[in-house]
XYZ file of C-alpha atoms in Angstrom:
127
model
C 149.354 -27.756 181.092
C 147.027 -25.900 183.517
C 145.547 -22.709 181.956
C 143.741 -19.834 183.737
C 140.916 -18.198 181.687
C 139.094 -14.989 182.460
C 135.324 -15.462 182.046
C 133.120 -12.897 180.386
C 131.583 -10.952 183.253
C 128.964 -8.266 183.532
C 128.296 -6.014 186.465
C 125.789 -3.276 187.267
C 123.901 -1.975 190.292
C 121.907 -5.327 190.523
C 125.087 -7.434 190.778
C 127.368 -9.463 188.665
C 127.092 -12.366 186.197
C 129.919 -14.418 184.811
C 129.564 -16.678 181.813
C 131.396 -19.931 181.003
C 130.338 -21.192 177.572
C 131.163 -24.612 175.952
C 133.754 -23.130 173.554
C 135.906 -22.236 176.535
C 135.996 -25.781 177.955
C 137.896 -28.336 175.889
C 135.810 -31.279 177.081
C 132.218 -32.527 177.527
C 131.094 -32.120 181.199
C 130.062 -35.410 182.791
C 130.189 -34.431 186.569
C 130.136 -31.407 188.813
C 131.333 -31.383 192.444
C 132.129 -28.616 194.850
C 134.447 -28.329 197.843
C 133.420 -26.260 200.831
C 133.855 -25.835 204.665
C 137.629 -26.468 204.280
C 139.737 -25.843 207.356
C 143.502 -25.360 206.866
C 143.853 -28.684 205.114
C 145.384 -29.218 201.734
C 143.018 -30.939 199.251
C 143.693 -32.836 196.062
C 147.245 -34.175 195.845
C 146.747 -36.194 192.691
C 146.504 -36.129 188.910
C 144.362 -38.229 186.564
C 144.689 -40.864 183.921
C 141.982 -39.416 181.766
C 139.894 -36.699 183.484
C 140.047 -32.982 182.456
C 138.689 -30.531 185.010
C 137.661 -26.890 185.158
C 137.785 -25.126 188.636
C 135.947 -21.964 189.628
C 136.024 -20.470 193.134
C 132.388 -19.318 193.124
C 132.665 -17.921 196.662
C 135.771 -16.970 198.618
C 139.261 -17.725 197.487
C 141.930 -20.539 197.334
C 145.181 -21.314 195.648
C 145.864 -24.278 193.414
C 149.405 -25.590 192.903
C 150.007 -27.484 189.606
C 152.814 -29.583 188.281
C 152.602 -31.135 184.761
C 155.726 -33.279 184.979
C 157.543 -31.306 182.334
C 159.005 -28.500 184.385
C 155.881 -26.387 184.705
C 155.083 -25.867 188.348
C 152.730 -22.994 188.977
C 150.367 -21.645 191.675
C 147.084 -20.086 190.616
C 145.114 -17.737 192.830
C 141.403 -18.285 192.406
C 139.945 -15.207 194.074
C 137.020 -14.291 191.823
C 134.156 -16.252 190.190
C 135.209 -14.546 186.963
C 138.237 -16.867 186.647
C 138.415 -20.537 185.729
C 141.361 -22.862 185.941
C 141.492 -25.592 183.274
C 143.390 -28.685 184.497
C 144.601 -31.431 182.049
C 144.792 -35.035 183.308
C 148.614 -34.843 183.597
C 148.388 -31.735 185.931
C 149.183 -32.989 189.479
C 147.333 -30.547 191.723
C 146.749 -29.471 195.255
C 144.204 -26.897 196.596
C 145.143 -24.962 199.655
C 144.888 -21.646 201.525
C 141.058 -21.742 201.482
C 139.387 -18.562 202.911
C 136.630 -19.147 205.373
C 133.264 -19.699 203.467
C 134.916 -20.616 200.137
C 133.099 -22.757 197.643
C 135.212 -24.284 194.940
C 133.110 -25.626 192.006
C 134.759 -28.267 189.699
C 133.473 -29.585 186.408
C 134.922 -32.957 185.258
C 135.007 -34.675 181.953
C 134.346 -38.151 183.546
C 132.286 -39.675 186.336
C 134.122 -40.672 189.441
C 136.499 -43.612 189.002
C 139.026 -44.478 191.707
C 141.306 -46.098 189.030
C 141.605 -42.712 187.304
C 143.482 -41.138 190.177
C 147.278 -41.053 190.303
C 148.593 -39.963 193.694
C 152.314 -40.269 192.933
C 154.071 -36.901 192.665
C 156.351 -36.101 189.740
C 160.101 -35.973 190.287
C 160.892 -32.388 191.291
C 164.089 -32.343 189.175
C 162.284 -33.015 185.835
C 162.892 -30.009 183.529
């Protein structure tokens, strides 16, 4: 099930710093990617066989819809770099409503493998 975590953050007159440490992420990071310059498109639209992910909106804001196939359908608002969304492989997800200039950073537990992607949606009546 997708889980939102608040990152330890520190602010003073010089600016802000947010910290994501290994004990907060339940997987070893093998890949980073980032999504930016998004128009009004919806991104994602899949889940994974094996890959765990952690998403941080390091600039701007977007929303992420998740469905874990067991009745948990949630929308997370990533509107601060002090918040991280943890996604399990079973979390079918879509990213949408990107503000102009948004940069969404994603850490993944595996390298890219097209065979790891599952595009089929869960049945909406599963409870």
